[in-house]
PDB file of C-alpha atoms in Angstrom:
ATOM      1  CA  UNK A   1       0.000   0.000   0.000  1.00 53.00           C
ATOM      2  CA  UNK A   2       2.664   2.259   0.788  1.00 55.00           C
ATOM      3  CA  UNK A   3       4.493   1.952  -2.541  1.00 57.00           C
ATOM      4  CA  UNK A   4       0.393   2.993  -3.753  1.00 62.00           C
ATOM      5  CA  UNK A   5       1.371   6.527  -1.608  1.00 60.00           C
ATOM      6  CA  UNK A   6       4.676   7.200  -2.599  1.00 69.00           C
ATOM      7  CA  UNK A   7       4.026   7.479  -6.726  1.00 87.00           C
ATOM      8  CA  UNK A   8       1.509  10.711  -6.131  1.00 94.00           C
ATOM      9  CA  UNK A   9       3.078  14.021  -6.228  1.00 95.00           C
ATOM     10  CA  UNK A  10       3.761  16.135  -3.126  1.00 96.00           C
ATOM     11  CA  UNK A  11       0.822  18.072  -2.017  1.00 96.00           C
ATOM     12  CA  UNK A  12       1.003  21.849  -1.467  1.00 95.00           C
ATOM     13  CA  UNK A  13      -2.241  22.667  -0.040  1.00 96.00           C
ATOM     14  CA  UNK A  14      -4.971  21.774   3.163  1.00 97.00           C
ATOM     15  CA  UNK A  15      -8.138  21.988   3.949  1.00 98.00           C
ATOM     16  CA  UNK A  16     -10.050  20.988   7.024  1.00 98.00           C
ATOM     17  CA  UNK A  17     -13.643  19.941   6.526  1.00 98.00           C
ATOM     18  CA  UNK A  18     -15.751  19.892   9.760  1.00 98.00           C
ATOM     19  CA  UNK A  19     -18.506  17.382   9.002  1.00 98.00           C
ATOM     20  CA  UNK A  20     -21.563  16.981  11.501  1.00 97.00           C
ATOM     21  CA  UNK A  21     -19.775  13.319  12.185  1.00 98.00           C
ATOM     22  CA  UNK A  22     -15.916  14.865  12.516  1.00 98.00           C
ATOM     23  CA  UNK A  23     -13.426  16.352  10.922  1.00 98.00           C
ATOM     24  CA  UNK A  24     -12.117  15.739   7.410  1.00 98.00           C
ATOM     25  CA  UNK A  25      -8.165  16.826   6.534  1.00 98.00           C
ATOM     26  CA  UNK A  26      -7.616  16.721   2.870  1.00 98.00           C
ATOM     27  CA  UNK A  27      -4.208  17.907   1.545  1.00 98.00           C
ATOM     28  CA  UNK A  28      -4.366  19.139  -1.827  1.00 98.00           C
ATOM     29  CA  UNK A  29      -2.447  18.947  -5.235  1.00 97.00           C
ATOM     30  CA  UNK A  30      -2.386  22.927  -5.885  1.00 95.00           C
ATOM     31  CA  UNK A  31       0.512  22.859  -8.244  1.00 94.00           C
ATOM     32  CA  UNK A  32      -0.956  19.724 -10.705  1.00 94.00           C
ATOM     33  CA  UNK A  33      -4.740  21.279 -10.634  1.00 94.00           C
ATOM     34  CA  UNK A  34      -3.762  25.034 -10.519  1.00 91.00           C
ATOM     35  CA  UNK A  35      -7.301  25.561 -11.721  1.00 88.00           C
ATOM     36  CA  UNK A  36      -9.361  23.180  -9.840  1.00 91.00           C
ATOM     37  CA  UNK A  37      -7.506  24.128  -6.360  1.00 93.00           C
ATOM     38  CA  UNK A  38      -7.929  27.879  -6.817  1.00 91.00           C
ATOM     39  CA  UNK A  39     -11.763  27.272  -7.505  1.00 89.00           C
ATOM     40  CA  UNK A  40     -12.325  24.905  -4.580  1.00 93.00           C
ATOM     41  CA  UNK A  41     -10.199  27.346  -2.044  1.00 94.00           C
ATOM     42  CA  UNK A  42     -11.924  30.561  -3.045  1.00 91.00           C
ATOM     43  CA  UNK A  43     -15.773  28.921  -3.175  1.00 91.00           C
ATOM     44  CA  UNK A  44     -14.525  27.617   0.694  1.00 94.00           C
ATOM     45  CA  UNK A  45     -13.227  31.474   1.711  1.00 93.00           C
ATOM     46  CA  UNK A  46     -16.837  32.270   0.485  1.00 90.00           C
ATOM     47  CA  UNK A  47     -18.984  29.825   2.540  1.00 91.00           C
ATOM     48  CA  UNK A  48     -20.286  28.214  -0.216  1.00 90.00           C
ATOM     49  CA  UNK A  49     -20.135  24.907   1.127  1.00 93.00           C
ATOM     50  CA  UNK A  50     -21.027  25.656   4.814  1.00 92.00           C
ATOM     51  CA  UNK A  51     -24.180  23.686   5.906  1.00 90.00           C
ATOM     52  CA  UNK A  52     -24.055  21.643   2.587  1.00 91.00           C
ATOM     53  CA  UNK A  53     -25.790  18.297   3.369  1.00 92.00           C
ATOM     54  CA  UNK A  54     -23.692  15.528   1.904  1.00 94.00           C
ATOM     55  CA  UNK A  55     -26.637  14.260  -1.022  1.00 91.00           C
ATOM     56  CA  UNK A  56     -25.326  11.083  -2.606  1.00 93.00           C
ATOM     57  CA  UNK A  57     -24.466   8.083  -0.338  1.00 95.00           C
ATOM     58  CA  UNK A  58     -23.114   5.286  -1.833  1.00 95.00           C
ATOM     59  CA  UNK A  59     -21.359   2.562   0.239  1.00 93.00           C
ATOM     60  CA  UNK A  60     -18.000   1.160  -0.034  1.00 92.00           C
ATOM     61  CA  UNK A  61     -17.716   4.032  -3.232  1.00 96.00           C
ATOM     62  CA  UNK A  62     -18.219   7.405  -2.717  1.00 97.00           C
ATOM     63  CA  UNK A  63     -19.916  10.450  -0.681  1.00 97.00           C
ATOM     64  CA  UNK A  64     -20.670  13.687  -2.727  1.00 95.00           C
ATOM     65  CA  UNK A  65     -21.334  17.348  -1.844  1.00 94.00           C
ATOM     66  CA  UNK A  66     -21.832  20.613  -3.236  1.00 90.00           C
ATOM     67  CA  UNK A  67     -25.368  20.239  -4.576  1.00 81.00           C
ATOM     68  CA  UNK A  68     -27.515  23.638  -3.429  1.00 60.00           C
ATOM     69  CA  UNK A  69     -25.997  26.601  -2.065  1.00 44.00           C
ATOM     70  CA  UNK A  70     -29.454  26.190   0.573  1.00 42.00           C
ATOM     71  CA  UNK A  71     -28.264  22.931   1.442  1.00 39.00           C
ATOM     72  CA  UNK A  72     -31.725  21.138   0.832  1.00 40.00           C
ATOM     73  CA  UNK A  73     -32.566  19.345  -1.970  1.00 38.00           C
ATOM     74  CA  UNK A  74     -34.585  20.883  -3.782  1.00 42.00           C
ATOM     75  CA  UNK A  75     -33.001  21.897  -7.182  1.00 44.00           C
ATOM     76  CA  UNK A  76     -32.021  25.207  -7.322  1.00 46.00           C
ATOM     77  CA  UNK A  77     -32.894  26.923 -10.565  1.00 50.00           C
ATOM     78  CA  UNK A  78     -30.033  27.861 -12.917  1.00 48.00           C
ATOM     79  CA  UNK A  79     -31.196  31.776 -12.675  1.00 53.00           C
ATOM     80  CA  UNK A  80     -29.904  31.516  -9.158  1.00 52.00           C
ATOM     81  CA  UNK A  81     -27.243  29.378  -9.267  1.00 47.00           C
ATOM     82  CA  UNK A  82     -26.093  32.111 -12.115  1.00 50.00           C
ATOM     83  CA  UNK A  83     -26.842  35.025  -9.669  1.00 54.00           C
ATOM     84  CA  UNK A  84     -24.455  33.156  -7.523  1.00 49.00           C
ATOM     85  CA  UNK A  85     -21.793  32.668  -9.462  1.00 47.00           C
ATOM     86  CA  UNK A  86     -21.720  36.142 -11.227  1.00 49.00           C
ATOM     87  CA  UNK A  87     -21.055  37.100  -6.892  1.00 51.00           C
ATOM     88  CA  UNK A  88     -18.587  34.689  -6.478  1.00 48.00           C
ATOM     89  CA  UNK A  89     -15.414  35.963  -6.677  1.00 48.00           C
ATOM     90  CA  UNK A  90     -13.901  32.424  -7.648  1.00 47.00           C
ATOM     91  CA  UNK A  91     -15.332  32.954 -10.906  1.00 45.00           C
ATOM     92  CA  UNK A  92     -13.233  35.206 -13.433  1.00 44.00           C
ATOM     93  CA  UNK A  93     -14.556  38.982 -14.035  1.00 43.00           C
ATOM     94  CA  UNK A  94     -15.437  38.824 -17.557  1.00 45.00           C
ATOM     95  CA  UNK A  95     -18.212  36.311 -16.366  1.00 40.00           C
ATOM     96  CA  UNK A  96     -21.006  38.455 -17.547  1.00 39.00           C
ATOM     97  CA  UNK A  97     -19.779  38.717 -21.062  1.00 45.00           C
ATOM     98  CA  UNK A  98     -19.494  34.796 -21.541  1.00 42.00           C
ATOM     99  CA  UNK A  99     -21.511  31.953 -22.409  1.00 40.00           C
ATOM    100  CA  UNK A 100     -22.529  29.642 -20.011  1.00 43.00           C
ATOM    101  CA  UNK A 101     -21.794  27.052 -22.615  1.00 41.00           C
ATOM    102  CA  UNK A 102     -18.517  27.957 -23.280  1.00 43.00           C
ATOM    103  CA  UNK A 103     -15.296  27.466 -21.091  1.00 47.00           C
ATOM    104  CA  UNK A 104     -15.419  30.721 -19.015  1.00 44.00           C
ATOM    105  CA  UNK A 105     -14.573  28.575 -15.785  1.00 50.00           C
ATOM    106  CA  UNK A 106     -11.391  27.005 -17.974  1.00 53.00           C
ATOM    107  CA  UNK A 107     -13.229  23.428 -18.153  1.00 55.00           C
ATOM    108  CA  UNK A 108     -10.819  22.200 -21.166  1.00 59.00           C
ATOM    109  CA  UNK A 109      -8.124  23.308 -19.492  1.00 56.00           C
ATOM    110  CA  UNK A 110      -9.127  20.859 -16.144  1.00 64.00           C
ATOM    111  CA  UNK A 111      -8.380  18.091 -18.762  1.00 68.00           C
ATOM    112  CA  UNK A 112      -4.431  19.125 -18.770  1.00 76.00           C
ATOM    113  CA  UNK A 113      -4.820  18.608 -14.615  1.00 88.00           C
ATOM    114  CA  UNK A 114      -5.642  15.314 -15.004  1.00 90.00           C
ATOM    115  CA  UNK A 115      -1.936  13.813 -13.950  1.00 92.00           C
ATOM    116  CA  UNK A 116      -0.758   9.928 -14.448  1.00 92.00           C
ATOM    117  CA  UNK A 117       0.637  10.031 -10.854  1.00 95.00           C
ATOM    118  CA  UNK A 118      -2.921  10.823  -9.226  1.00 96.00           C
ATOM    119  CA  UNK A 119      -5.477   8.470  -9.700  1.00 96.00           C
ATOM    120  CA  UNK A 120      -8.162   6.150  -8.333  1.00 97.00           C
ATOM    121  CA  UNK A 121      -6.346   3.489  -6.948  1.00 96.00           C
ATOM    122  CA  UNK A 122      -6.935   4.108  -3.453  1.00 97.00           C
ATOM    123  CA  UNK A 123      -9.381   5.528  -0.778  1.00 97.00           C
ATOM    124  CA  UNK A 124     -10.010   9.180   0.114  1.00 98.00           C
ATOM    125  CA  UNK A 125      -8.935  10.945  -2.962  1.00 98.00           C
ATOM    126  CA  UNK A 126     -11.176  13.804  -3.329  1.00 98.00           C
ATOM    127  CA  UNK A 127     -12.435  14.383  -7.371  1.00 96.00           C
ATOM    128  CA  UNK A 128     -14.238  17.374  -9.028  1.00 93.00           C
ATOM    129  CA  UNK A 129     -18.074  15.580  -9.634  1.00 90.00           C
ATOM    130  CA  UNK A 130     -18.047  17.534 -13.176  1.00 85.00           C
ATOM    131  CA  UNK A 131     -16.681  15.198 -15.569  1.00 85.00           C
ATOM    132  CA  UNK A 132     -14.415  15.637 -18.558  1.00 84.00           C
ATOM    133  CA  UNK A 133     -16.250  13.027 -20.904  1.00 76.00           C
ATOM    134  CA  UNK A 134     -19.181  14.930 -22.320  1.00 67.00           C
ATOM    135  CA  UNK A 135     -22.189  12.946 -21.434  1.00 60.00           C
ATOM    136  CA  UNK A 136     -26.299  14.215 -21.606  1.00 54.00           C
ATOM    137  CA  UNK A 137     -25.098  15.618 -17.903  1.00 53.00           C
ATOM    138  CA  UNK A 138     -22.509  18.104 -19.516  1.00 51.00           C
ATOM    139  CA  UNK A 139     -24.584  18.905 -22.793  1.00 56.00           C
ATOM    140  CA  UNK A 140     -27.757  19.911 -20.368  1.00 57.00           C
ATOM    141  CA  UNK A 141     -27.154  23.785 -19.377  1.00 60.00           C
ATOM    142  CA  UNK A 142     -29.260  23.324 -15.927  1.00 59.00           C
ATOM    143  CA  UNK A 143     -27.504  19.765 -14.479  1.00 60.00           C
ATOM    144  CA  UNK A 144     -23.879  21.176 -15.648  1.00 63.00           C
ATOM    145  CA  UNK A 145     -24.485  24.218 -13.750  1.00 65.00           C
ATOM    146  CA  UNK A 146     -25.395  22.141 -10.617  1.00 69.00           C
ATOM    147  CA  UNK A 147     -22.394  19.972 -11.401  1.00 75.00           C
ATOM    148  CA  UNK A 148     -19.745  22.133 -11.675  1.00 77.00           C
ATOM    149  CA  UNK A 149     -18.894  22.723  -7.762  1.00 86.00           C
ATOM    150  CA  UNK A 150     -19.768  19.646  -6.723  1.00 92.00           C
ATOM    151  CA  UNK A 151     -17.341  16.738  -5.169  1.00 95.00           C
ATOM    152  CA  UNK A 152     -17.022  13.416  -4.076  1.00 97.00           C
ATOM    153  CA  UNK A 153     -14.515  11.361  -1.557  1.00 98.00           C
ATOM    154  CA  UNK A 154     -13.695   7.629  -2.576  1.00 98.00           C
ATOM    155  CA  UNK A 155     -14.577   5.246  -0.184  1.00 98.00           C
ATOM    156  CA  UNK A 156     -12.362   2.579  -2.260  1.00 97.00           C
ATOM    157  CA  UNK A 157     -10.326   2.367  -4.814  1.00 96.00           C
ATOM    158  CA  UNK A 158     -11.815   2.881  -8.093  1.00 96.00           C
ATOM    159  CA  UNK A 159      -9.875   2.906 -10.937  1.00 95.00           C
ATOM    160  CA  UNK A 160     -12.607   2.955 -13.525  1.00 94.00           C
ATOM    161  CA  UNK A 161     -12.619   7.038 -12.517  1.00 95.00           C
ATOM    162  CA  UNK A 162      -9.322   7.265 -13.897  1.00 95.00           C
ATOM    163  CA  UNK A 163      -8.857   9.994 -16.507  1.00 91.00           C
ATOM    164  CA  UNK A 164     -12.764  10.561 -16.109  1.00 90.00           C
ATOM    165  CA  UNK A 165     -13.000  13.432 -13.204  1.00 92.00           C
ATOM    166  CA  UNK A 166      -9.887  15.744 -11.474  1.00 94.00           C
ATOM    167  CA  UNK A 167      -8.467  14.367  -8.644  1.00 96.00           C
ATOM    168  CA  UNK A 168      -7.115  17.420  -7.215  1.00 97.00           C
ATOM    169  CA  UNK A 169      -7.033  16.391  -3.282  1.00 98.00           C
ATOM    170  CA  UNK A 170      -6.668  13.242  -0.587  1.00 98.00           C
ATOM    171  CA  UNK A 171      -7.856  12.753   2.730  1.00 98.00           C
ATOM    172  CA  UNK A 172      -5.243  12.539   5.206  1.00 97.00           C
ATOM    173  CA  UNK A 173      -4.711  10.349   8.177  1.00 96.00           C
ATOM    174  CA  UNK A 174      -6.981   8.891  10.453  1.00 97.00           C
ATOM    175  CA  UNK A 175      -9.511  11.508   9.464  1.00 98.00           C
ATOM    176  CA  UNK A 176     -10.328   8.946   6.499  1.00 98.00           C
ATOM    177  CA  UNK A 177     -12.755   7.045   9.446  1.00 98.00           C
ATOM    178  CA  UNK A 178     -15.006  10.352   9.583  1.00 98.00           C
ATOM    179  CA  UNK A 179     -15.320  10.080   5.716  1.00 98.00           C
ATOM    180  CA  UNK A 180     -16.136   6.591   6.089  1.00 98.00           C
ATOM    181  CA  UNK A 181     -18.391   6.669   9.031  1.00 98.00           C
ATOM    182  CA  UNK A 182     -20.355   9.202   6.397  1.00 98.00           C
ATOM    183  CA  UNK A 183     -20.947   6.581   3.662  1.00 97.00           C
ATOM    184  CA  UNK A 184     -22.320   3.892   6.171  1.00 97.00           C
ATOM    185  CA  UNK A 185     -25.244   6.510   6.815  1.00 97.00           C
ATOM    186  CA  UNK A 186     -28.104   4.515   5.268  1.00 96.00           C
ATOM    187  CA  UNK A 187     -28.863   5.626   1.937  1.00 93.00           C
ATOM    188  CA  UNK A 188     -30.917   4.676  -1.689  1.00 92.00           C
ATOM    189  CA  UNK A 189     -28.916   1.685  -2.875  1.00 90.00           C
ATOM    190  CA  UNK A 190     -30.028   3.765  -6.547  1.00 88.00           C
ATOM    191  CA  UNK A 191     -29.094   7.512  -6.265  1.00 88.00           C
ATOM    192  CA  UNK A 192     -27.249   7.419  -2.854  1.00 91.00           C
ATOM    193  CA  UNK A 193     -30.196  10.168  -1.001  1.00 90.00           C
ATOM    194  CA  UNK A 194     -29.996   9.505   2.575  1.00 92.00           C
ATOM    195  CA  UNK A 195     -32.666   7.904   4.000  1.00 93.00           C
ATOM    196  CA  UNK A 196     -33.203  10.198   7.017  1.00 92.00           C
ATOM    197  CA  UNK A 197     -33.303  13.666   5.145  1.00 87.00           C
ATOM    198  CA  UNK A 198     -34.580  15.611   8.595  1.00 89.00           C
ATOM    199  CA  UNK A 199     -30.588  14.838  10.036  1.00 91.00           C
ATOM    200  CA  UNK A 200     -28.708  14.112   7.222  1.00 92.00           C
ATOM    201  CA  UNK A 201     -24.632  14.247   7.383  1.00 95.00           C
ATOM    202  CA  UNK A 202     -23.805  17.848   5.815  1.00 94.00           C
ATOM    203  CA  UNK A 203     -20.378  20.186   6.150  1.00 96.00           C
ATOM    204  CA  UNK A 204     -20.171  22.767   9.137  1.00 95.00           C
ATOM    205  CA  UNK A 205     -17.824  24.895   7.754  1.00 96.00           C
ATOM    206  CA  UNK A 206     -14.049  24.336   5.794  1.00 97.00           C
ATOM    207  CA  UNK A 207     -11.378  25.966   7.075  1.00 97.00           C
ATOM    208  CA  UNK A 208      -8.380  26.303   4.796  1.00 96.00           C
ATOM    209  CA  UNK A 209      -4.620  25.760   6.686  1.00 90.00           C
TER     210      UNK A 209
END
């Protein structure tokens, strides 16, 4: 396992995530996914993921995040998701004068952070949700713009995720048992929803070290 470790570049950057069930360290790869890592840091100096209930459960995979800004789920209508982002300041300033279908948030360039020394082949490694295979998920204007700041934490290894989504982080340390206690919250088998939606697991806060 160690050998696993020791291929994957140094990391440069940490975040703690406090999690109703404990804290989550992840160390991140700021220098591979320059991009990805400056989006992530700046939508966590903004509280965007505070109170964020974690939406998709699935055992022994992964647990995702990021869905609504209200932290419910409800789907938030892309009008206000766009109101959001055009506030954001992790989103670049000529955001008003592009497309929403084109690649103002630099989405082809995530595909050059997509490095042969980070992958899927162990647990905790923390992935953007968008992914860089266009699928009906990507082509839709309304699911990508709900996509785009989510993320997940593997729960295994899963190599079939390899060259499909950014790893840009990994869990650190015994911290990995928080994530995990997380994805044995009982959940649709199907689309991972947690079963008790009045107390479901969701973020506190992130605080960036």
């Amino acid at each position: 396992m160690s050998q696993v470790y020791s291929t994957e570049p140094a990391t440069t950057g940490r975040v703690v995530i406090e999690t109703t069930l404990g804290s989550i360290d992840v160390n991140l790869w700021c220098k591979e996914c320059p991009t990805t890592c400056r989006t992530f840091l700046q939508l966590c100096l903004d509280g965007y993921y505070d109170g964020m209930i974690f939406h998709r459960i699935l055992s022994e995979f992964l647990i995702q995040t990021g869905l609504t800004h209200n932290a419910s789920m409800a789907a938030v209508p892309s009008s206000k998701m766009d109101t959001y982002l055009k506030q954001s300041t992790a989103v670049p300033t000529n955001y008003r004068e592009a497309s929403m279908t084109g690649d103002l948030l630099g989405w082809e360039r995530k595909k050059l952070e997509v490095n042969p020394r980070i992958r899927f082949n162990h647990r905790g490694q923390v992935a953007a949700a968008f992914p860089l295979e266009e699928s009906s998920e990507t082509k839709d204007e309304e699911s990508s713009i709900m996509l785009r700041y989510q993320f997940f934490v593997t729960l295994d290894e899963a190599p079939f995720l390899d060259a499909k989504h950014v790893a840009f982080g990994t869990v650190a340390g015994s911290t990995m048992f928080n994530a995990l206690r997380i994805g044995r919250i009982d959940a649709d088998d199907q689309t991972g929803i947690p079963s008790d939606m009045d107390a479901p697991p969701r973020i506190k806060s992130i605080r960036i070290d």
